[in-house]
Short mmCIF file of C-alpha atoms and ligand atoms in Angstrom, two decimals:
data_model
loop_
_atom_site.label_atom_id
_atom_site.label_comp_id
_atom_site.label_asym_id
_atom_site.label_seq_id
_atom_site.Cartn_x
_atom_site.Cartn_y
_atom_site.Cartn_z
CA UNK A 18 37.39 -31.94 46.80
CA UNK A 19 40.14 -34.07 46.41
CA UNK A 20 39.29 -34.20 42.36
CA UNK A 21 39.67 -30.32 41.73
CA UNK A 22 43.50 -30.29 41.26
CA UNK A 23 44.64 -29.14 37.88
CA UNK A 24 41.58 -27.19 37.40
CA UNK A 25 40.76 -24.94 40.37
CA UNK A 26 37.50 -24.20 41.74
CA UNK A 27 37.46 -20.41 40.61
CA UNK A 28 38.31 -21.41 37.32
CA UNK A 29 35.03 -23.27 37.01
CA UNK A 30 33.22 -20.93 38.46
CA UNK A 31 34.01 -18.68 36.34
CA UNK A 32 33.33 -20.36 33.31
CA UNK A 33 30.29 -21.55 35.02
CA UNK A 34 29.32 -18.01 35.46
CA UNK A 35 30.48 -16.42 32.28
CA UNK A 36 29.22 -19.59 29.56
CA UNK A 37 25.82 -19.99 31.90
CA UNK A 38 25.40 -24.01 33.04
CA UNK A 39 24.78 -26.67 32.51
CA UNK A 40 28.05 -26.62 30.53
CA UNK A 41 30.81 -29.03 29.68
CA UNK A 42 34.23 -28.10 30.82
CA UNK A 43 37.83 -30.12 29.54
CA UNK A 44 41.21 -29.39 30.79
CA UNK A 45 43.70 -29.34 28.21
CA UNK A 46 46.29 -30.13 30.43
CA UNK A 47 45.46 -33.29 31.75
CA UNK A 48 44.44 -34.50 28.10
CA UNK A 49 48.21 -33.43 27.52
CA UNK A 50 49.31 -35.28 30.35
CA UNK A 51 47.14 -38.87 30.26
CA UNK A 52 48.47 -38.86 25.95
CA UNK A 53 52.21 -37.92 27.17
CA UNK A 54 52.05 -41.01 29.64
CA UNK A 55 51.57 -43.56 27.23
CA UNK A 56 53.88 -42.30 24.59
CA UNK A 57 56.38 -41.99 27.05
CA UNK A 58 55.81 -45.55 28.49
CA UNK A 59 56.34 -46.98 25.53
CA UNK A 60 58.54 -44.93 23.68
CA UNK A 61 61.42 -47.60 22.35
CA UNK A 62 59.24 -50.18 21.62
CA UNK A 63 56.98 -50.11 18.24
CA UNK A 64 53.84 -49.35 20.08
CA UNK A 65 50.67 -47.08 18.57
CA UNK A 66 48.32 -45.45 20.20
CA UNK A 67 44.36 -44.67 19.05
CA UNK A 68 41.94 -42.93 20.84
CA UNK A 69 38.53 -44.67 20.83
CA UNK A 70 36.57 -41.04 19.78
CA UNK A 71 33.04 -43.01 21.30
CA UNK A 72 33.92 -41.31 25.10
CA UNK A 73 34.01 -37.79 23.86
CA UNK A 74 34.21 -36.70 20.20
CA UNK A 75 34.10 -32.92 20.21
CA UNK A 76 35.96 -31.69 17.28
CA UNK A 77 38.74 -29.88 19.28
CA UNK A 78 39.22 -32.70 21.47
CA UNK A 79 40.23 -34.65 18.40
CA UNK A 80 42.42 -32.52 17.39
CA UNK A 81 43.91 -32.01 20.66
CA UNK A 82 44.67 -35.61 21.25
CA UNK A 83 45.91 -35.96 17.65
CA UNK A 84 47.99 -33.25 17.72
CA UNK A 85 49.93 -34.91 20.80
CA UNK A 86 50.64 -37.74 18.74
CA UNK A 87 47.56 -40.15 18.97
CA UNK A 88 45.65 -41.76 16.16
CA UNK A 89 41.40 -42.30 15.98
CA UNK A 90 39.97 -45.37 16.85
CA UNK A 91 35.64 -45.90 15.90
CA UNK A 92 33.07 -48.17 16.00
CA UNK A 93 30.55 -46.70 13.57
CA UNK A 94 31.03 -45.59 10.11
CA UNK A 95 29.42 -41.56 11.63
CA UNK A 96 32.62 -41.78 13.24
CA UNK A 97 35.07 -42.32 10.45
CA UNK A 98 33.35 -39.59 8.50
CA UNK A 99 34.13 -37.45 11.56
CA UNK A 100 37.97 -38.62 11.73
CA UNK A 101 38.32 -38.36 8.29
CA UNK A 102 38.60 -34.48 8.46
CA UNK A 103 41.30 -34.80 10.42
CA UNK A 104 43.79 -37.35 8.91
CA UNK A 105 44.95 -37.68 4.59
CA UNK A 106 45.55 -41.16 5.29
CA UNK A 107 42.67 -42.92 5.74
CA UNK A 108 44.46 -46.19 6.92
CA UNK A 109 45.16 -44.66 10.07
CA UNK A 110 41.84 -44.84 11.06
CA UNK A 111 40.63 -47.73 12.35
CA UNK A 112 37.46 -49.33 12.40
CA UNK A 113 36.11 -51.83 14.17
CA UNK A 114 32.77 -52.76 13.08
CA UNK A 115 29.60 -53.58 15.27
CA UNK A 116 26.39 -55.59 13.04
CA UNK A 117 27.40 -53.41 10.00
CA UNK A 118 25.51 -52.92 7.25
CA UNK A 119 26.28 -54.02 3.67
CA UNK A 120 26.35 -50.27 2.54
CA UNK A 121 28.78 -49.26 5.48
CA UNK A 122 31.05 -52.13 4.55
CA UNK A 123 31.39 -50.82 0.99
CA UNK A 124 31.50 -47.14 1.49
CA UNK A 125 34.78 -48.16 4.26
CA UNK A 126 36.36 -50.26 1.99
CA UNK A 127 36.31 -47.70 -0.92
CA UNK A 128 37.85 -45.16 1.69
CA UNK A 129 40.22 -47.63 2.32
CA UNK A 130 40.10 -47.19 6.47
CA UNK A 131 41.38 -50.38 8.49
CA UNK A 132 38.06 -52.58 8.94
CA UNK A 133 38.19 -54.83 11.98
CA UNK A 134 35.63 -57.46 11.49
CA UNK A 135 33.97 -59.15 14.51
CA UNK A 136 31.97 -61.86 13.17
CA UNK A 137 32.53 -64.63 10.36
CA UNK A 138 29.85 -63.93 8.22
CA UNK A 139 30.72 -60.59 8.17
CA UNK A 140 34.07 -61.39 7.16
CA UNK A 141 32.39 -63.59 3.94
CA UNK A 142 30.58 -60.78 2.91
CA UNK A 143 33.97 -58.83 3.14
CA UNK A 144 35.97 -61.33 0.88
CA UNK A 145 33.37 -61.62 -1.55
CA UNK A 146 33.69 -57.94 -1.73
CA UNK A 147 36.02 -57.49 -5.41
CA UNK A 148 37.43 -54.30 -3.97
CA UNK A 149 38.67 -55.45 -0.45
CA UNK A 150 41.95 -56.79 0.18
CA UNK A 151 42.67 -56.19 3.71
CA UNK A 152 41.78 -56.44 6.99
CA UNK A 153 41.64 -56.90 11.06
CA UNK A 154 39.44 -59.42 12.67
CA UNK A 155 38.46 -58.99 16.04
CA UNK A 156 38.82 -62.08 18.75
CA UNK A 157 36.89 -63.09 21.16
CA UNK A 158 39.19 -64.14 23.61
CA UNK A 159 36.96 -65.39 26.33
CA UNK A 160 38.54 -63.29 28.89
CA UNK A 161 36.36 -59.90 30.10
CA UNK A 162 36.50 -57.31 32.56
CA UNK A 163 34.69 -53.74 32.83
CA UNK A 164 33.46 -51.70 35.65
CA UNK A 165 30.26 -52.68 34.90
CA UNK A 166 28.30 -55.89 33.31
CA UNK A 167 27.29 -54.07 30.49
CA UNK A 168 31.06 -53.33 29.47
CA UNK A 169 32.34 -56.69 29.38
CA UNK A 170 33.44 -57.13 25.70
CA UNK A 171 35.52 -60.09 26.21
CA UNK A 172 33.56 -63.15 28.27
CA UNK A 173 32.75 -66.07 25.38
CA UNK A 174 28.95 -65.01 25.68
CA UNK A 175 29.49 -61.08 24.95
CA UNK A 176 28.16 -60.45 21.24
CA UNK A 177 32.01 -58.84 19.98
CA UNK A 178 34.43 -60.84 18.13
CA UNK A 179 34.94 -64.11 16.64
CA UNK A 180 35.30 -67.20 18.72
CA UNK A 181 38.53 -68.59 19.08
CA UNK A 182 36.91 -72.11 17.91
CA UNK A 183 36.04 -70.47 14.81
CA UNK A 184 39.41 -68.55 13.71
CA UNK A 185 40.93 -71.68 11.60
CA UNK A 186 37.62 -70.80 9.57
CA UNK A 187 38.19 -67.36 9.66
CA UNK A 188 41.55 -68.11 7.91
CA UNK A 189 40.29 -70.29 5.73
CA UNK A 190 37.99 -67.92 4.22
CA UNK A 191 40.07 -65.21 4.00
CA UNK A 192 42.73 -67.52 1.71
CA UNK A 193 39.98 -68.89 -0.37
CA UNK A 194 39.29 -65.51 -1.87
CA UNK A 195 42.76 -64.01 -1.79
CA UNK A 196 42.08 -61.48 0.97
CA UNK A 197 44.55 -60.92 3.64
CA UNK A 198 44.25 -61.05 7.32
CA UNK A 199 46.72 -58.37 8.83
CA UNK A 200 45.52 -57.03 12.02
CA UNK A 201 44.22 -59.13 15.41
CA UNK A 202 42.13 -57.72 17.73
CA UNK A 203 40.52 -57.90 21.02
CA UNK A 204 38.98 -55.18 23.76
CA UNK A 205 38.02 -56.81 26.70
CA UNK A 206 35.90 -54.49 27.98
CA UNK A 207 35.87 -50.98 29.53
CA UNK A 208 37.55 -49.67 32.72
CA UNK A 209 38.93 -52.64 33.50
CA UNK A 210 39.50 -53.78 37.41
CA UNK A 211 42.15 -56.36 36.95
CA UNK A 212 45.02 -55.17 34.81
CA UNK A 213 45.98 -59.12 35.01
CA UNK A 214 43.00 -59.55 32.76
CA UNK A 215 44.28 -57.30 30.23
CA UNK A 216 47.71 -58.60 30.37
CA UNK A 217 46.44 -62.72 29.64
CA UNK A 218 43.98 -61.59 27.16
CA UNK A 219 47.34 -60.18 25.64
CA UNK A 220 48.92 -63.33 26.12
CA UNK A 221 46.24 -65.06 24.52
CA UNK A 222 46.47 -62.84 21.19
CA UNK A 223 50.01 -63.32 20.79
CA UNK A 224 49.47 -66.85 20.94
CA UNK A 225 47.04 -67.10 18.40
CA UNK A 226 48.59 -64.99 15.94
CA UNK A 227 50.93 -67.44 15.21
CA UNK A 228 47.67 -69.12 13.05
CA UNK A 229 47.89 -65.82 10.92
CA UNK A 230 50.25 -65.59 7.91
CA UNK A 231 50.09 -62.41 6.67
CA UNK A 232 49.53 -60.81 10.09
CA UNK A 233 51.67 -56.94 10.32
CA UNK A 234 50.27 -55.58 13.74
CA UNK A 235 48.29 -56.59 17.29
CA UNK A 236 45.54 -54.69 18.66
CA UNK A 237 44.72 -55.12 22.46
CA UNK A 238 41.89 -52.74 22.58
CA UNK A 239 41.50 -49.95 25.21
CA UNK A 240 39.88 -50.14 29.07
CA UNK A 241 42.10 -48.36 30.86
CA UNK A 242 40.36 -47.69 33.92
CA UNK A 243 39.49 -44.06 35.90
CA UNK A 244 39.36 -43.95 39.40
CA UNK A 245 36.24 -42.17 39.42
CA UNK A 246 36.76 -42.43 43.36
CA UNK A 247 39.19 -41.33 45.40
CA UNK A 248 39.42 -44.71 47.28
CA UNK A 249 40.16 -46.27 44.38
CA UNK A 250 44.13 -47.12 43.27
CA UNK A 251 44.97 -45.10 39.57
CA UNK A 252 45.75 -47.44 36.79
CA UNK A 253 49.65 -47.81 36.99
CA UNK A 254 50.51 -47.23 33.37
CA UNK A 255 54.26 -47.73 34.35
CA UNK A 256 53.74 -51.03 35.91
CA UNK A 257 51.33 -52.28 32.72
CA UNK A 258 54.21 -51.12 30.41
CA UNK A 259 56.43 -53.29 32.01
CA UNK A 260 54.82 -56.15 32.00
CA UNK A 261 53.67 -55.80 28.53
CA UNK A 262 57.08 -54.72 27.08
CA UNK A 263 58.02 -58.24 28.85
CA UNK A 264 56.00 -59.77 26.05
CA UNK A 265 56.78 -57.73 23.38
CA UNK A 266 60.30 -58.31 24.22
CA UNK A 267 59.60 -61.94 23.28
CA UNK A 268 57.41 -61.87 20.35
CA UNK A 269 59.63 -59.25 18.35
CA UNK A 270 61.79 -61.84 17.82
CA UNK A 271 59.77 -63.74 15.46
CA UNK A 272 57.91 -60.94 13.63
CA UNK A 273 58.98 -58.75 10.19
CA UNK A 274 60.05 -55.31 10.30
CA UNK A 275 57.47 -52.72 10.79
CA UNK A 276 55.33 -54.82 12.83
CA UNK A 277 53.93 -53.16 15.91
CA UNK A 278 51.05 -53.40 18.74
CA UNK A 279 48.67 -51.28 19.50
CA UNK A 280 46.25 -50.25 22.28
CA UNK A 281 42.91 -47.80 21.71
CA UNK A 282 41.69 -46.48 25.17
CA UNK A 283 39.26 -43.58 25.36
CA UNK A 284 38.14 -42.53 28.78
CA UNK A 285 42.25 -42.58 29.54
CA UNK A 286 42.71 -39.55 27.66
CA UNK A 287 39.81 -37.53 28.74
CA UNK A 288 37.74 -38.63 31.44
CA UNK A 289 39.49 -36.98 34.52
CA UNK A 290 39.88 -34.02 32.22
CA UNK A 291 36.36 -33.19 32.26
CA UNK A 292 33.73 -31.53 34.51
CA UNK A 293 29.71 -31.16 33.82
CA UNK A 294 28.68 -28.09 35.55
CA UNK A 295 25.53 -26.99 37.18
CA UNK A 296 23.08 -24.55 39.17
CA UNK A 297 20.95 -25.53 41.63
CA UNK A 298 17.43 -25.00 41.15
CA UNK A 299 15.39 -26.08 44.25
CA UNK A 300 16.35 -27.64 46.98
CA UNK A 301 13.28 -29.76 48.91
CA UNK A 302 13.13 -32.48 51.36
CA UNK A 303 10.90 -35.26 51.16
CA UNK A 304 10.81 -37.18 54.36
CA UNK A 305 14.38 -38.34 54.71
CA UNK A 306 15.53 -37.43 51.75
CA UNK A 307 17.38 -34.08 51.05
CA UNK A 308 17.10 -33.35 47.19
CA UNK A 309 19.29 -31.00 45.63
CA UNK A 310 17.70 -30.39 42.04
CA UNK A 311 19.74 -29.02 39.19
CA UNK A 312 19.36 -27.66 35.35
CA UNK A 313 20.51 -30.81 34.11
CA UNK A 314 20.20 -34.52 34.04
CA UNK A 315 20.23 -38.17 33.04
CA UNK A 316 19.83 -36.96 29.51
CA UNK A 317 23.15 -35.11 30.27
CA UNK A 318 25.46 -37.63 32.21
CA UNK A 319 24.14 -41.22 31.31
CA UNK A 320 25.89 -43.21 33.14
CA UNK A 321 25.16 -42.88 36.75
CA UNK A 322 21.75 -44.14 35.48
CA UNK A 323 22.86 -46.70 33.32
CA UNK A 324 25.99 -48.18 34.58
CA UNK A 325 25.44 -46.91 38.44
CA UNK A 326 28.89 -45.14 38.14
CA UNK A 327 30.05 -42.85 40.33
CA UNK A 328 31.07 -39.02 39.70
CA UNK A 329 32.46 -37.02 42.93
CA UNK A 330 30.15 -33.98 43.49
CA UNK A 331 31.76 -30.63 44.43
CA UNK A 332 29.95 -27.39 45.25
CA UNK A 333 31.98 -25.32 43.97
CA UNK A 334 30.02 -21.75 45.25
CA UNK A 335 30.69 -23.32 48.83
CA UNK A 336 34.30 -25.05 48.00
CA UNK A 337 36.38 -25.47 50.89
CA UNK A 338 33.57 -25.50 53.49
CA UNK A 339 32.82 -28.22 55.50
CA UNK A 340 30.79 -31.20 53.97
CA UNK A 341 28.51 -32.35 56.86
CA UNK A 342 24.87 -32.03 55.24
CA UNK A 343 23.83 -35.17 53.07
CA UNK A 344 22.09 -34.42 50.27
CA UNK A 345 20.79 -36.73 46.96
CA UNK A 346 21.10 -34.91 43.31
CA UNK A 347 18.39 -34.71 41.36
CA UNK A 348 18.12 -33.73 37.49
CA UNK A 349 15.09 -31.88 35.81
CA UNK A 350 13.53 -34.47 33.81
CA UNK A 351 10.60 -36.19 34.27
CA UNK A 352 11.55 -39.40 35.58
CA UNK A 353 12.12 -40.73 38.78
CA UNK A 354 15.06 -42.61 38.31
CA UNK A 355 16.59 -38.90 37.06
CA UNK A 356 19.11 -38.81 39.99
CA UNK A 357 22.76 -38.41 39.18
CA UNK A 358 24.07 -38.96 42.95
CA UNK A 359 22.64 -40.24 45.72
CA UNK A 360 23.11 -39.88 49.80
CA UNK A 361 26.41 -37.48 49.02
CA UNK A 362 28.25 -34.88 52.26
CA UNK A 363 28.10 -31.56 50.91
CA UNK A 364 28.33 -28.32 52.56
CA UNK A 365 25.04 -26.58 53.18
CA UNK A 366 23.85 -25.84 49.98
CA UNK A 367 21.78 -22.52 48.68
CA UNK A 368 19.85 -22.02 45.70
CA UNK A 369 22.01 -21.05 41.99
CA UNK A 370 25.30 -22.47 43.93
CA UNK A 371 26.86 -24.55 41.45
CA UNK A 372 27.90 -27.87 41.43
CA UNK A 373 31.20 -29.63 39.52
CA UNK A 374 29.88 -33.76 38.82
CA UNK A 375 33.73 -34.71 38.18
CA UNK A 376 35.86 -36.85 35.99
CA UNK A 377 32.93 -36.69 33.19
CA UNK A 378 34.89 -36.27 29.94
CA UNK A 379 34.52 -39.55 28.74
CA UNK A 380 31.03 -40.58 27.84
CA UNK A 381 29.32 -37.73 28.90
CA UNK A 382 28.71 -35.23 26.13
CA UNK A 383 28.81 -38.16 23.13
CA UNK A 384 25.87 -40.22 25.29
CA UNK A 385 23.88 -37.00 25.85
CA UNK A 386 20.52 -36.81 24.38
CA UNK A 387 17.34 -34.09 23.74
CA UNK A 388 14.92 -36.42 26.27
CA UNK A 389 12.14 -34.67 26.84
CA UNK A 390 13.14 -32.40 23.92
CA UNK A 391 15.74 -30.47 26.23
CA UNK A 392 18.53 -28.59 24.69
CA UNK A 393 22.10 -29.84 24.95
CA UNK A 394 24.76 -28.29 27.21
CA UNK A 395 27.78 -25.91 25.74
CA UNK A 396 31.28 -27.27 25.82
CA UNK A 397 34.22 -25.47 26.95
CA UNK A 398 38.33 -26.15 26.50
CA UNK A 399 40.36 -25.03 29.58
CA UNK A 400 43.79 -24.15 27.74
CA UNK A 401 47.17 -24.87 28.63
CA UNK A 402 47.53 -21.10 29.44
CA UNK A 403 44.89 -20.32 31.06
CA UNK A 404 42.35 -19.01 28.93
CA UNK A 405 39.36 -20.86 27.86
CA UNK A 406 37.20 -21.75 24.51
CA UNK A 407 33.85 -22.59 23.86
CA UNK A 408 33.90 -25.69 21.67
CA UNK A 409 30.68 -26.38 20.75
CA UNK A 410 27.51 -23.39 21.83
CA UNK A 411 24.55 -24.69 24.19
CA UNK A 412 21.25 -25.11 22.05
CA UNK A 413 18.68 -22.41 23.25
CA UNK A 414 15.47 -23.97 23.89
CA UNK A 415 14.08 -22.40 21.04
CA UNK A 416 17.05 -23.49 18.33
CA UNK A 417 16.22 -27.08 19.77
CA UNK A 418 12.34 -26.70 19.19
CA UNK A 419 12.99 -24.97 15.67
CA UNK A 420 15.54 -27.32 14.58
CA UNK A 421 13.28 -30.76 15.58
CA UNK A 422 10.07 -29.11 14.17
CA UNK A 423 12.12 -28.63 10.72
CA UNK A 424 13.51 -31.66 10.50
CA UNK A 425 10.09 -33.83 10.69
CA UNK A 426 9.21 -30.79 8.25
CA UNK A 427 7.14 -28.29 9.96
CA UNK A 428 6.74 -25.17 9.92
CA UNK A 429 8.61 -23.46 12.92
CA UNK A 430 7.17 -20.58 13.64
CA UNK A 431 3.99 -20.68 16.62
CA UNK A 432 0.32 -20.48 16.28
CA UNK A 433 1.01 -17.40 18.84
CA UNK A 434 3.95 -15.57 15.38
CA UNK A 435 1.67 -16.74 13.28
CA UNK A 436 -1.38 -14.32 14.17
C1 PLP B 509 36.11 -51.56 20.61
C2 PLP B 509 36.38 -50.58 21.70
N1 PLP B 509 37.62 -50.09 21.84
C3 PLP B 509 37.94 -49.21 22.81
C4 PLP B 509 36.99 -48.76 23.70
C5 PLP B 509 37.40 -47.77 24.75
O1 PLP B 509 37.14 -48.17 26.05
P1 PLP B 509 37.65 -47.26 27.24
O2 PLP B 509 37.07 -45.91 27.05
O3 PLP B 509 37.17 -47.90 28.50
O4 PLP B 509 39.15 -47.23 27.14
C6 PLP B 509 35.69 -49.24 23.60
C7 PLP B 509 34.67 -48.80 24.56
O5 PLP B 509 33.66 -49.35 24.80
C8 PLP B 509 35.38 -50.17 22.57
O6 PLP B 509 34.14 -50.65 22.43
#
């Protein structure tokens, strides 16, 4: 309950009722709010500020965030295409490559974006390239941390960056062909537990860019955690900037004008912000088990199934009531392991109440998929002012059928409109 603050339960509902479910739901506000905090944090020192567009890449939501002041941060060249309708200056987006592809490497450079290059034969095929001149390389800095194994970026065996045993190479190659080296990088993984991880990963950056000549800014990647429950502590973005300003503090000294640091979180900006609504479609119990079944799924919200994470579940038909029946979410595709919340105290629920899974704006809607050829959910932008948008139209069933059959390059209409 405690999770429905700057969006009320009535305004939900509402939408809920008035879009139909399952349906996305942002709130402007505390997009506003989570960008204002780190501007503000760091606001006389020469600090940037991307936001990594994989945790939710709606259109209006990039705008939003760039609009408060906030640059794009992606990992695949789809998503530089994307950023690129909303910035002239293409070296303000910034790329950091994953196993990319000869084709993707050329098409970037020609854009001119800033490539971040993870891996030392990568970064050969880069300076053999006649048309690049510049770039980032990403570190390995053998530190990780992530709410989750499968978000560690930094440990010495994850598959990102360039080992620190191999970065007098890296330099090597870079002044062989005449290319320059001018960015450092490093994510460490995502929602990170120990900000003290962050903070010597940091440490360990600043150290090694003294082996960089030509070097003009820092990147210490993104991971700002969510407290996607409520026993656990928000990250204090005060405290971080203070110990972090600490080291800035010390490395200005040596550096040129216009150098500056920067940090690319995602779910920061928009996690907390967003809501996945939902009816209730059957409610059953099978021996012990009390199943609440809903019209949507693991092919909507990912990553209870794939990262066991956690989303607080609110009944918002029966909001306020008290929560003393226990009851295990299900979703309506056909797998077992479909279930989006397990053993949770709910008031007594009734069939078409509707449910709020919270904090879901960040890799929600951008890891949602058509498994078992399902339509995707509509998204919707609470405003500042109390009206609301829908930002991107649920698929009917039929536009998803129609649209699949077309592509592989059938026919759409039936044997049934055919006759
Ligand atoms: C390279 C890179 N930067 C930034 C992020 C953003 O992480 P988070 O959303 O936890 O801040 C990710 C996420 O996986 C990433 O891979």
């Amino acid at each position: 309950m405690t999770k429905i603050r700057e969006t009320s339960a009535q305004t939900l509902l509402r939408v809920a009722n008035q879009t139909g479910t399952p349906c996305y739901v942002y709130n402007e506000t505390t997009i506003l709010r989570q960008s204002r905090l780190v501007l503000e944090a760091f606001k006389h020192h020469p600090v940037k500020w991307l936001y990594a567009i994989k945790a939710n890449d709606n259109p209006h939501i990039l705008k939003l965030i760039q609009r408060a002041g906030i640059g794009f941060d992606t990992v695949s060249f789809e998503e530089v295409l994307l950023c690129q309708h909303f910035t002239d200056d293409p070296r303000q987006i910034f790329y950091t490559e994953n196993s990319m592809s000869d084709a993707e490497m050329d098409a970037a450079i020609r854009l001119g974006v800033t490539l971040n290059i993870g891996s030392l034969k990568r970064l050969e095929r880069f300076c053999d390239h006649p048309e690049a001149h510049e770039c980032c390389v990403r570190i390995n800095p053998a530190i990780g941390d992530g709410h989750h194994a499968r978000v560690n970026t930094g440990d010495s065996e994850s598959k990102f960056g360039i080992r620190i045993g191999q970065i007098e190479e890296a330099v090597a190659v870079a002044q062989k062909s005449g290319k320059r080296i001018i960015g450092l990088h490093a994510h460490i993984g995502s929602g990170i537990k120990e900000p003290e991880n962050l903070i010597a990963a940091m440490k360990v950056l600043l150290e090694l860019s003294r082996e960089f000549p030509d070097l003009q800014f820092i990147n210490f990647g993104g991971g700002m955690p969510t407290p996607y429950r409520s026993s656990e502590k928000p990250f204090d973005m005060a405290r971080f900037a203070e110990l972090a300003i600490k080291l800035f503090d010390t490395d200005l000294k040596n550096r040129p004008d216009g150098f500056h640091y920067l940090f690319e979180p995602g779910r920061w900006f928009v996690a907390e912000a967003g809501f996945l609504l939902t009816k209730v479609q059957t409610i059953k119990d099978q021996l012990e088990t009390r199943y609440l079944g809903t019209d949507t799924g693991m092919h909507h919200l990912m990553r209870p199934i794939i990262y066991d994470a956690w989303h607080d579940v609110v009944n918002l038909s029966k909001f306020g009531e008290a929560a003393d029946q226990l009851y295990t979410i299900s979703g309506n595709i056909c797998e077992s392991g479909d279930i989006l919340a397990f053993d949770r105290l709910l008031p007594e629920a009734e069939m078409d109440d509707i449910l709020a899974f919270c904090d879901a704006g960040a890799y929600g809607m951008t890891m949602a998929s058509q498994y078992n050829r399902r339509a995707l959910p509509a998204e919707v932008l609470l405003k500042s002012d109390g009206s609301y948008q829908v930002i991107r139209p649920a698929q009917t069933a039929e536009e998803t059928v129609a649209e699949f059959l077309a592509k592989c390059g059938f026919e759409t209409e039936t044997h049934h409109q055919k006759k």
